[in-house]
XYZ file of N, CA and C in Angstrom:
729
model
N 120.030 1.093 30.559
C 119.624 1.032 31.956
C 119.698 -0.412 32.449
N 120.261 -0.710 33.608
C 120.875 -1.938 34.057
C 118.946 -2.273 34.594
N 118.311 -3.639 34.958
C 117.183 -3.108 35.406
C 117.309 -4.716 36.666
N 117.053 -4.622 38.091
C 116.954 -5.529 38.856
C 115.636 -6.144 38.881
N 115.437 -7.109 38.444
C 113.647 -7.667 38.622
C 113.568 -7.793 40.249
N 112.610 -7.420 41.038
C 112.457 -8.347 42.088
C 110.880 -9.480 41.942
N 111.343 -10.366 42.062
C 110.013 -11.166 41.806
C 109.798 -11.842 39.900
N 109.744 -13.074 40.183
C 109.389 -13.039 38.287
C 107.974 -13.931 38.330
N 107.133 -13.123 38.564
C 105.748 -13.601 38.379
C 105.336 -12.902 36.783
N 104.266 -13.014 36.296
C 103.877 -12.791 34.865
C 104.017 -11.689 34.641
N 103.896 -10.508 35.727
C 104.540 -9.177 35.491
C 106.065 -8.846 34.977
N 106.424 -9.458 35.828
C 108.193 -8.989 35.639
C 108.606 -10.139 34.229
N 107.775 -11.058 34.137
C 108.653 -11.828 32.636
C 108.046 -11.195 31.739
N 106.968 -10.075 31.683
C 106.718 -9.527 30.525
C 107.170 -8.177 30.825
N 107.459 -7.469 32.095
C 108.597 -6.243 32.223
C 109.958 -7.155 31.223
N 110.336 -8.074 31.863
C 111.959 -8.270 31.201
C 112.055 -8.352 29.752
N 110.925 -8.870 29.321
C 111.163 -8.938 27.684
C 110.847 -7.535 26.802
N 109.916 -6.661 27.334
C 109.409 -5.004 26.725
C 110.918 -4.743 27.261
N 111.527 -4.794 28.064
C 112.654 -4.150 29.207
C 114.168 -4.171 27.689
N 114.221 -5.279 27.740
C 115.455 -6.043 26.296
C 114.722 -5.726 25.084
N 113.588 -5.221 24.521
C 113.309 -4.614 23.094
C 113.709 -3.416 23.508
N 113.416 -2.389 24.132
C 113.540 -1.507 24.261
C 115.058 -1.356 24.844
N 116.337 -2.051 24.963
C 117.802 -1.860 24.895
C 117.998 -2.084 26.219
N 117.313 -1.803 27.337
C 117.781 -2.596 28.522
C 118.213 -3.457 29.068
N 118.866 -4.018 30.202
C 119.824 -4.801 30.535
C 118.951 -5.441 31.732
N 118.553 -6.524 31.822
C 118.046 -7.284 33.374
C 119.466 -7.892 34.017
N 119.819 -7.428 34.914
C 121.139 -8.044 35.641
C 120.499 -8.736 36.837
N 119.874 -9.387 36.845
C 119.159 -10.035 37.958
C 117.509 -10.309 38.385
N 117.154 -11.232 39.261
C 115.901 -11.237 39.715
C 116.194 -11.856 41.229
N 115.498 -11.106 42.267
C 115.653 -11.307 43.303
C 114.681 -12.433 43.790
N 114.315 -13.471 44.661
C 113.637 -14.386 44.902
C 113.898 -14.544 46.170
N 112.825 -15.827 46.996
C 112.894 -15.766 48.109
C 114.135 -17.255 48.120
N 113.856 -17.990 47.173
C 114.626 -19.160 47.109
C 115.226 -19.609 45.417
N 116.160 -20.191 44.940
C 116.243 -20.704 43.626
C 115.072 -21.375 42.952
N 115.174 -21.151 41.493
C 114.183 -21.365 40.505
C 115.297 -22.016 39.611
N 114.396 -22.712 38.570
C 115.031 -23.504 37.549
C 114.611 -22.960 36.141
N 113.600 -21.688 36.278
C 112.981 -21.824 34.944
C 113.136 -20.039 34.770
N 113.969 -19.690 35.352
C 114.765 -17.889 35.344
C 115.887 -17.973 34.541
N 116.295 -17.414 33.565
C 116.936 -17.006 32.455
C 118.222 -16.238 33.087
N 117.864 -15.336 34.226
C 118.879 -14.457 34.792
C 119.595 -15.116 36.067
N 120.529 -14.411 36.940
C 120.805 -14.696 37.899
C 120.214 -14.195 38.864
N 120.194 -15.220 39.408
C 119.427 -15.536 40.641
C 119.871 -14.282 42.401
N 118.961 -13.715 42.822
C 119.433 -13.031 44.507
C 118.737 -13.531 44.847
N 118.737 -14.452 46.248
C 118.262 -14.496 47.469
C 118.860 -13.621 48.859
N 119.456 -13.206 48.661
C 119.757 -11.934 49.743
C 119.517 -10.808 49.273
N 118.549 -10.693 49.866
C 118.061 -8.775 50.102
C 119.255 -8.003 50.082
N 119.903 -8.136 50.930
C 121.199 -7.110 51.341
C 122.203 -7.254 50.631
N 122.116 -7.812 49.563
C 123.427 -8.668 48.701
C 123.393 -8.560 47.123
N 122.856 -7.173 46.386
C 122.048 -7.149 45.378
C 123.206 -6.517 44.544
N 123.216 -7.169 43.414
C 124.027 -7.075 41.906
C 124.368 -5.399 41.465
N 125.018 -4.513 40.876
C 125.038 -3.347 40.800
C 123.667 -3.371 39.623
N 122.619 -2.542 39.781
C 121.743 -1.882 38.959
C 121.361 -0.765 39.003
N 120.777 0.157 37.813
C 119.887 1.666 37.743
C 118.918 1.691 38.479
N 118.004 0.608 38.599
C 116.550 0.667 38.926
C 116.180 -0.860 40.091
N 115.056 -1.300 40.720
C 114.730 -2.070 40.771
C 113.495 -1.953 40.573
N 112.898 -3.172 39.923
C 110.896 -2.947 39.565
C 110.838 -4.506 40.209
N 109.863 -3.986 41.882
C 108.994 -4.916 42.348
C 107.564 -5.143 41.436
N 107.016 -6.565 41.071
C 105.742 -7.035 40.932
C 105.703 -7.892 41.867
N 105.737 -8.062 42.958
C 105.744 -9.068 43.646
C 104.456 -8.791 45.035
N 104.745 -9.659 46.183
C 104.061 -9.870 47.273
C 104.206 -8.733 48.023
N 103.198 -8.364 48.936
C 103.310 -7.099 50.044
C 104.211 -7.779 51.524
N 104.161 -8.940 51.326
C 105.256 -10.015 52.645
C 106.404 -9.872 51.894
N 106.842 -9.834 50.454
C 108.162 -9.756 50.017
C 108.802 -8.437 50.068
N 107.765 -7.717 49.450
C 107.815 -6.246 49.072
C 108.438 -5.338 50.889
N 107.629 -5.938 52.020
C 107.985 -5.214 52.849
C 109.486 -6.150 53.309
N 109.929 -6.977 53.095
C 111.437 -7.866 53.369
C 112.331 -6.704 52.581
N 111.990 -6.459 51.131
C 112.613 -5.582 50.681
C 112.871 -4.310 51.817
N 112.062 -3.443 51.862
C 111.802 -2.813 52.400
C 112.822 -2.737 54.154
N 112.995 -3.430 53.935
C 113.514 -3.480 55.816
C 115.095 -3.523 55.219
N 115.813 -4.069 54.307
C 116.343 -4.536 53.450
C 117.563 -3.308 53.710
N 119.203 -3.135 53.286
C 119.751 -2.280 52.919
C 119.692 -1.811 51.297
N 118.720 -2.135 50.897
C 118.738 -1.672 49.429
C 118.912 -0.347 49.239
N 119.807 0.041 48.083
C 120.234 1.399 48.031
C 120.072 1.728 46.630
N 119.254 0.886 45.597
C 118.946 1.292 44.374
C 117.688 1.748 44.049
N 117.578 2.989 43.415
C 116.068 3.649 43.263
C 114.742 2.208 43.086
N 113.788 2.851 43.328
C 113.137 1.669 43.668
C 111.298 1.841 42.930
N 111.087 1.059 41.776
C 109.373 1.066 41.191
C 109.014 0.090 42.000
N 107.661 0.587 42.600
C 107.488 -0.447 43.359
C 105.536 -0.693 42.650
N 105.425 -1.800 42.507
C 104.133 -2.058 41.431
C 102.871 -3.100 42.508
N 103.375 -3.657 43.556
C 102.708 -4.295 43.923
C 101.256 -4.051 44.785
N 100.325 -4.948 44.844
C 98.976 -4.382 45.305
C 98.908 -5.297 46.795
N 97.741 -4.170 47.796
C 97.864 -4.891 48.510
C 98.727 -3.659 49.821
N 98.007 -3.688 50.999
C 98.550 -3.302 51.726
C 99.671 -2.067 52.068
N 98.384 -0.927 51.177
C 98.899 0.066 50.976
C 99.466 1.059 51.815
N 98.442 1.298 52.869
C 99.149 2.229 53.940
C 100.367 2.296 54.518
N 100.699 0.529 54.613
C 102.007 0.037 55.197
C 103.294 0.176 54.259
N 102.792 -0.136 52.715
C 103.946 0.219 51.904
C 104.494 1.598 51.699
N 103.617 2.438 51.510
C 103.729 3.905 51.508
C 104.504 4.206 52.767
N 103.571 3.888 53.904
C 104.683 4.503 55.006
C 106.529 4.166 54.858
N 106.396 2.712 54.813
C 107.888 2.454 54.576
C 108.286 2.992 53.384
N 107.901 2.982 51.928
C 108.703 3.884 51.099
C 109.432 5.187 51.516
N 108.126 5.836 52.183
C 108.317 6.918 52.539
C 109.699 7.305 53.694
N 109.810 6.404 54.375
C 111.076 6.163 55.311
C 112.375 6.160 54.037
N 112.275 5.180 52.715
C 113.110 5.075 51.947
C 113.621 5.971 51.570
N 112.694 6.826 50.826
C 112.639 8.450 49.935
C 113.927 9.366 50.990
N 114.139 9.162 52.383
C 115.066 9.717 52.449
C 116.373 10.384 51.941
N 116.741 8.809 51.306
C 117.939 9.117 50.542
C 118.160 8.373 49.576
N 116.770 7.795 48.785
C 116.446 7.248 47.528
C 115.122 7.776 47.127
N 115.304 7.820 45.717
C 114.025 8.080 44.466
C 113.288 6.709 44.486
N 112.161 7.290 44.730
C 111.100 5.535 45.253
C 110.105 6.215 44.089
N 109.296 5.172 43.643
C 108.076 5.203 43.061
C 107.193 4.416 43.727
N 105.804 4.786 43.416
C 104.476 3.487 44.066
C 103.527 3.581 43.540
N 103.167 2.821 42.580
C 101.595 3.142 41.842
C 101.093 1.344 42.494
N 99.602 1.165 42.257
C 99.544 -0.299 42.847
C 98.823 -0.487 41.224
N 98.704 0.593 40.369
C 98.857 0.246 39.215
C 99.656 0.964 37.957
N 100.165 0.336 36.998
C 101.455 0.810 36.224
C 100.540 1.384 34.817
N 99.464 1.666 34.749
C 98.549 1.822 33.384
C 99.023 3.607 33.920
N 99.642 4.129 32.764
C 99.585 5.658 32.992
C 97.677 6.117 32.834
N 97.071 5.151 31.643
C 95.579 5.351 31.614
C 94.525 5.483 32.580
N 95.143 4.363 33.615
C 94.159 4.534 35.131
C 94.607 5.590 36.015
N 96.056 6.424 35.812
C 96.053 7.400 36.440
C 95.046 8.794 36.133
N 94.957 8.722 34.492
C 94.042 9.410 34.233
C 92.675 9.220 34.459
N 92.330 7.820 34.638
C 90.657 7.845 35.132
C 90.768 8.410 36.759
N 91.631 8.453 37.647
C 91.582 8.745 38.645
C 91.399 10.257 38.851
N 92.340 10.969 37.941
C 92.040 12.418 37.644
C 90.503 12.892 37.373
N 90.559 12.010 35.859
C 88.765 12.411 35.577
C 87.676 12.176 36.758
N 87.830 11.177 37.582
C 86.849 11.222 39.168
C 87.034 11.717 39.466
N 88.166 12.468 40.045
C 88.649 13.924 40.950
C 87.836 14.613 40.116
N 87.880 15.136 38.904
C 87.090 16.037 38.234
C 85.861 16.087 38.263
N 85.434 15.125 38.354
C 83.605 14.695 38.094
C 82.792 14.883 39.089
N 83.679 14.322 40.084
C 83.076 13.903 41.736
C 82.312 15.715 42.223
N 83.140 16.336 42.111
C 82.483 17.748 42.665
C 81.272 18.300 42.177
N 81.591 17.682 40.721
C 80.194 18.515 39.929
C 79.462 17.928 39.689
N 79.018 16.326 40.400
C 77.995 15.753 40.218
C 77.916 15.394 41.850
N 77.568 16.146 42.656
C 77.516 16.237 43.954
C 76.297 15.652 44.617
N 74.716 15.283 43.780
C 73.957 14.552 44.009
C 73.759 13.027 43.767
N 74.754 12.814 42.946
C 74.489 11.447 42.475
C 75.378 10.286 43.254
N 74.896 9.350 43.009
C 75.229 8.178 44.149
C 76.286 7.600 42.797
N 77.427 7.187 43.879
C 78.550 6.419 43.090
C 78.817 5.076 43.372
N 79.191 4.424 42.502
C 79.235 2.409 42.341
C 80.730 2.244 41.742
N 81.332 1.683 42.390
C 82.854 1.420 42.077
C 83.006 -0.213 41.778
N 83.438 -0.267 40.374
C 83.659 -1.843 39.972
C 84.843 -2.386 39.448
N 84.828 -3.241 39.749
C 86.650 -3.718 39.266
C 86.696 -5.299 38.666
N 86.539 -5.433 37.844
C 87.221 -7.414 37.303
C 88.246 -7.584 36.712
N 89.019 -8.663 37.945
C 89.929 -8.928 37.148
C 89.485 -10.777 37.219
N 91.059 -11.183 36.354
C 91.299 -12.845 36.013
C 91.119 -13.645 37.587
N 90.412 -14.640 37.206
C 90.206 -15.711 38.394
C 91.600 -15.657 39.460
N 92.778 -15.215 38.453
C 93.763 -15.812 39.705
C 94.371 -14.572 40.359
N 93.259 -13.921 41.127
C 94.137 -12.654 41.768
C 93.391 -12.709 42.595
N 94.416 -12.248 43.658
C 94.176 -12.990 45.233
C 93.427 -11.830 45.895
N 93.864 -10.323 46.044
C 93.571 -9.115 46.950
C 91.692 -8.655 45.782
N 91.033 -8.383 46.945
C 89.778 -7.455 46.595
C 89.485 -6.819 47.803
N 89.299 -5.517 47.457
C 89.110 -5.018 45.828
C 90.215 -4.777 45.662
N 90.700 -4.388 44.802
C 91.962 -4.124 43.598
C 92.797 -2.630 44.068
N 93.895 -3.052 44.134
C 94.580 -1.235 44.471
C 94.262 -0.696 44.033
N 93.675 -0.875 42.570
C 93.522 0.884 41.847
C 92.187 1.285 42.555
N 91.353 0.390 42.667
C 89.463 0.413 43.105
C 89.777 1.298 44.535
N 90.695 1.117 45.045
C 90.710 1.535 46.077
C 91.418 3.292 45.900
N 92.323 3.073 45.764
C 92.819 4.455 44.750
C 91.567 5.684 44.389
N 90.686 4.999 43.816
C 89.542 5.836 43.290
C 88.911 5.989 44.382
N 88.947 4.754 45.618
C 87.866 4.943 46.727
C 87.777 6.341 46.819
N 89.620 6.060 47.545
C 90.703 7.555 48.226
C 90.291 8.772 47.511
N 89.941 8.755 46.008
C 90.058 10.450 45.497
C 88.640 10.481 46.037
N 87.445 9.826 45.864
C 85.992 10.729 45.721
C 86.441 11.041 47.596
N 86.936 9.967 48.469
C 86.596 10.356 50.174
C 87.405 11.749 50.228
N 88.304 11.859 49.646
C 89.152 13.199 49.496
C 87.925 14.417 49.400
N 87.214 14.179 48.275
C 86.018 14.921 48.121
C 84.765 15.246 48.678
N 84.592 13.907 49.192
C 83.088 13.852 49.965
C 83.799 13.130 51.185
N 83.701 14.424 52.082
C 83.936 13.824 53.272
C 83.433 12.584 54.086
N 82.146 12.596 54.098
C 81.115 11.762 54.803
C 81.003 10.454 53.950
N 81.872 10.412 52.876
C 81.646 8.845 52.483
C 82.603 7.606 52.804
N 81.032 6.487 52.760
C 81.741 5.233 53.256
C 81.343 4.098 52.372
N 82.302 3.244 52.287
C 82.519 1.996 51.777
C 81.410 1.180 51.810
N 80.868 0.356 50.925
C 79.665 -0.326 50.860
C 79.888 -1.793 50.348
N 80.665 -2.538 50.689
C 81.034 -4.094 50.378
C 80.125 -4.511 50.097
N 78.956 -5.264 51.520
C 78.259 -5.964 51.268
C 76.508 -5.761 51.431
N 76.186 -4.879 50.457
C 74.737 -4.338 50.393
C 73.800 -5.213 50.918
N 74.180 -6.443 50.170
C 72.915 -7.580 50.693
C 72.915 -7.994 52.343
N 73.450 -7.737 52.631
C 73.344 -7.611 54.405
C 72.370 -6.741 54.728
N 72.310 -6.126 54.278
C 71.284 -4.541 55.127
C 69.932 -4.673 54.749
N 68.920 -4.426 55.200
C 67.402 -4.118 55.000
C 66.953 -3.164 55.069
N 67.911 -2.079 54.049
C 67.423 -0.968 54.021
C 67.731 0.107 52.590
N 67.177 1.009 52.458
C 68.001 1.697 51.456
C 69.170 2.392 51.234
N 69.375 2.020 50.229
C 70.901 2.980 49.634
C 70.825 4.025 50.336
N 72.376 4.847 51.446
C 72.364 5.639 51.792
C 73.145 6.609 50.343
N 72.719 8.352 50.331
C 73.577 9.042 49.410
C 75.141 8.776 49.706
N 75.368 8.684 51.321
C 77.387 8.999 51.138
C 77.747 7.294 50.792
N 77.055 6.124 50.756
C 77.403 5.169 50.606
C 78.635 5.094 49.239
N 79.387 4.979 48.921
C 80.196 4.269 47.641
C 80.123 2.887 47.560
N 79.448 2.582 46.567
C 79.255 0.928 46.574
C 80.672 -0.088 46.134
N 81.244 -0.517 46.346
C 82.114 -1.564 46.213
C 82.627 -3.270 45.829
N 82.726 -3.311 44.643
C 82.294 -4.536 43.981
C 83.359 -5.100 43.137
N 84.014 -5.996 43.359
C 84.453 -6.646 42.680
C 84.221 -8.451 42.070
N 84.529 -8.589 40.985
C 84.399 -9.555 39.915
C 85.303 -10.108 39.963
N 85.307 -11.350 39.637
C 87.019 -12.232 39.510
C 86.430 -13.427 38.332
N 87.270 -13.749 36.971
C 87.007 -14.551 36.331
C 87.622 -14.828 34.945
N 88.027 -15.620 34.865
C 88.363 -15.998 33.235
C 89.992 -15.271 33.366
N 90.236 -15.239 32.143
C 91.389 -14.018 31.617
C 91.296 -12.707 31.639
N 90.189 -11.755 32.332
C 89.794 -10.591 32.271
C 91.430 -10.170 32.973
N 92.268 -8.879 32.441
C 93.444 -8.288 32.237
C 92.743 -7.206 33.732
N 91.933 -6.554 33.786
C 91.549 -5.235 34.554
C 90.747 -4.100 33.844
N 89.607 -4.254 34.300
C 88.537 -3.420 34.275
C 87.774 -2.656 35.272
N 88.186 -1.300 35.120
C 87.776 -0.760 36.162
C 86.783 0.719 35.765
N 85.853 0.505 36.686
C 84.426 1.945 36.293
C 83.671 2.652 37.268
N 83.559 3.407 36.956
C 83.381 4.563 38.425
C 81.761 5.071 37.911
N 80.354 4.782 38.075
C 79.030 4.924 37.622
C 78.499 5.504 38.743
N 78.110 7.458 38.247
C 77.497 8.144 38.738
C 76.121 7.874 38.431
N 75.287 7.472 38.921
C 73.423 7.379 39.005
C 72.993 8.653 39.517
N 71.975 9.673 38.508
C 71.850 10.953 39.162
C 69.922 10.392 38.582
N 69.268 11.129 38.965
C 67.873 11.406 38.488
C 67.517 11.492 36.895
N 67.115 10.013 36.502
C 66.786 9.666 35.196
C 67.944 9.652 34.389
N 69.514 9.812 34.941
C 70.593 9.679 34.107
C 71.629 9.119 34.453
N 72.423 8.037 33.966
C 73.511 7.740 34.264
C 75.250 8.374 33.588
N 75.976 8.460 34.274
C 77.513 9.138 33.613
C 78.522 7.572 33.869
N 79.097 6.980 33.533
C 79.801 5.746 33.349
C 81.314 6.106 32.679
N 82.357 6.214 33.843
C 83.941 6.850 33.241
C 84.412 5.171 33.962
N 85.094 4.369 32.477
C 85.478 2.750 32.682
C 86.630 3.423 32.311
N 87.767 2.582 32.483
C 88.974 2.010 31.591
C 89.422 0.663 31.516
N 89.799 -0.234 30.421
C 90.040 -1.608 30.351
C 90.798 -1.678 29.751
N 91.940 -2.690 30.527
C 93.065 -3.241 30.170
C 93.165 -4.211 29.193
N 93.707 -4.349 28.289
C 93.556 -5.299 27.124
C 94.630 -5.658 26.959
N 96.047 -5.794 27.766
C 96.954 -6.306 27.526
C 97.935 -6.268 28.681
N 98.743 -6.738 29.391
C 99.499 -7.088 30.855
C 100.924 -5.609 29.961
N 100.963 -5.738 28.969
C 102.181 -5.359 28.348
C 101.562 -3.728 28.738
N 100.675 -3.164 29.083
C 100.358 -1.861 29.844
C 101.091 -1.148 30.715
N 101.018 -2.701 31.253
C 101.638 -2.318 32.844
C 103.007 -2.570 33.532
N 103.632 -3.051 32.293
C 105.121 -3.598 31.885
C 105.641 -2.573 31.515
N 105.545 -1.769 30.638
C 105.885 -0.748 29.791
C 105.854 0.409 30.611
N 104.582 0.333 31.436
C 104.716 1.228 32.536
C 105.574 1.785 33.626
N 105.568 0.426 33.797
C 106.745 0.298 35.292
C 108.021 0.428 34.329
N 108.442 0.411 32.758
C 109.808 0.592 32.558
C 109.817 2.234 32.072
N 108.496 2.887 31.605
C 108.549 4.512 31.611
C 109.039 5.265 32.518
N 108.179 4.637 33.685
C 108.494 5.123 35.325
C 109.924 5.050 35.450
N 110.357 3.606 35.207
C 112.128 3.774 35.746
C 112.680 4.381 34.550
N 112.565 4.795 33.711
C 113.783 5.725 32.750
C 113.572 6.861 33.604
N 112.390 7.384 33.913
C 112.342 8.872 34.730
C 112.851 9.181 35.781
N 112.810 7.527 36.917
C 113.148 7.787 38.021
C 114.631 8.023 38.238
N 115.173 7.429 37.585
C 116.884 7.148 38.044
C 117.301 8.358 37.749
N 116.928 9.626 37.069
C 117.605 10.858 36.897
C 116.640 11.947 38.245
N 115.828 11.140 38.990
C 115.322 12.033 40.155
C 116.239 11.848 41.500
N 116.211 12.955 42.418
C 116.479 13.181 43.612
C 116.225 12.508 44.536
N 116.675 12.194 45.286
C 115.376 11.704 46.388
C 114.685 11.590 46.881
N 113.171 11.153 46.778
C 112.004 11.427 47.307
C 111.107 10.527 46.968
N 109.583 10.552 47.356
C 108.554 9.707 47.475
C 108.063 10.517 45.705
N 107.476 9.372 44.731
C 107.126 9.708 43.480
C 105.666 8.712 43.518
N 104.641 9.588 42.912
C 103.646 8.651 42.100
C 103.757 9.449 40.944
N 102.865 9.049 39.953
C 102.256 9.502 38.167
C 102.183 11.333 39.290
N 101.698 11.236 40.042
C 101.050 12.747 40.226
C 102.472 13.618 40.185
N 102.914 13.754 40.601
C 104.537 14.502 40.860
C 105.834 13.813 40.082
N 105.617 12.876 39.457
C 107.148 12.650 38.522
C 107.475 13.230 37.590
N 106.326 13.857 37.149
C 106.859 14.735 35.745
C 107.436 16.175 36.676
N 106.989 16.478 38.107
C 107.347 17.535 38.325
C 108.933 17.688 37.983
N 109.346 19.109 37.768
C 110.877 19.305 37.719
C 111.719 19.981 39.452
């Protein structure tokens, strides 16, 4: 599989190296300008892109949507966080007459904690929920695509719930539809994310933690072996295995 990087931030240099153990080919990395410290050849034109199978964005939601406007005509993983509604919509314009993917995270594992909340959320219908996320000092967006992801499944469920940023503002008590919202930033923490039902004298606590970037590398190159033999259309984890 030929594979186009767009972006070589710490994602895509540890996509390119899982990408070449595993027999793949990087024929490029797209950028906004030349670099000196890229191994591959270099695109700065959007519209001007090398023949490849796949392209896997890790990059910016300002780059990601340049892409996007872009004549790109190669199936497309798209990994980046950040300004979701807007990316989706435009994928979704893409999916016309390309196989798009969009997770804002590449852990097949956090797709499954998202499932298990879908699961949980109904049958613990009294208990108040706390949504937490830490990642490494140097990440810019909070809360975190996936945190938000999970917001999306319980509001799917409980209609009447709302977002709870900043508690310490209020002088009052915890409302039940509140979802509390919290994120951490510090150190080398990879991504930790936990969804804590508080019911009467009991707590239920469904975490998952990332212990290695190579998760989400491996991810985004599972995704593209699958995608390039799909049709055209809009793909997350939920519908790619469909046939």
């Amino acid at each position: 599989m030929k594979i186009l990087l767009f972006g070589y931030g710490a994602m895509n240099k540890r996509v390119a190296v899982r990408a070449e153990e595993r027999g793949h080919e990087i024929t490029g990395v797209v950028l906004k300008s030349k670099k000196d410290d890229v191994p591959y050849p270099i695109y700065t034109d959007f519209n001007r892109l090398p023949v490849a199978d796949i392209l896997i964005d890790f990059s910016h939601p300002d780059l990601t949507k340049e892409l996007l406007r872009s004549d790109v005509t190669i199936p497309l993983v798209i990994a980046t966080t950040g300004e979701k509604e807007t990316l989706v919509s435009m994928l979704k314009e893409k999916a016309d007459y390309l196989p798009v993917f969009y997770s804002a995270n590449m852990s097949y594992g956090v797709h499954i904690l998202k499932k298990i909340v879908e699961y949980a959320t109904p049958l613990l219908e009294s208990y108040d929920i706390e949504l937490t996320e830490k990642h490494h000092n140097k990440k810019v967006d909070a809360p975190s695509g996936t945190l938000v992801k999970l917001y999306d499944a319980i509001k799917e469920i409980r209609g009447d719930a709302e977002p709870m940023y900043d508690r310490y503002t209020y002088d009052s008590k915890r409302k039940q539809s509140e979802i509390g919202i919290h994120s951490i930033r510090g150190g080398t923490i990879v991504g930790e994310h936990e969804a804590l039902y508080a019911g009467h004298d009991e707590t239920i606590t469904i975490q998952h933690k990332a212990q290695s970037k190579d998760i989400f590398a491996n991810g985004a190159i599972d995704v593209a072996e699958k995608l390039i033999d799909k049709k055209s259309g809009y793909y997350t984890y939920s519908n790619l295995g469909d046939e």
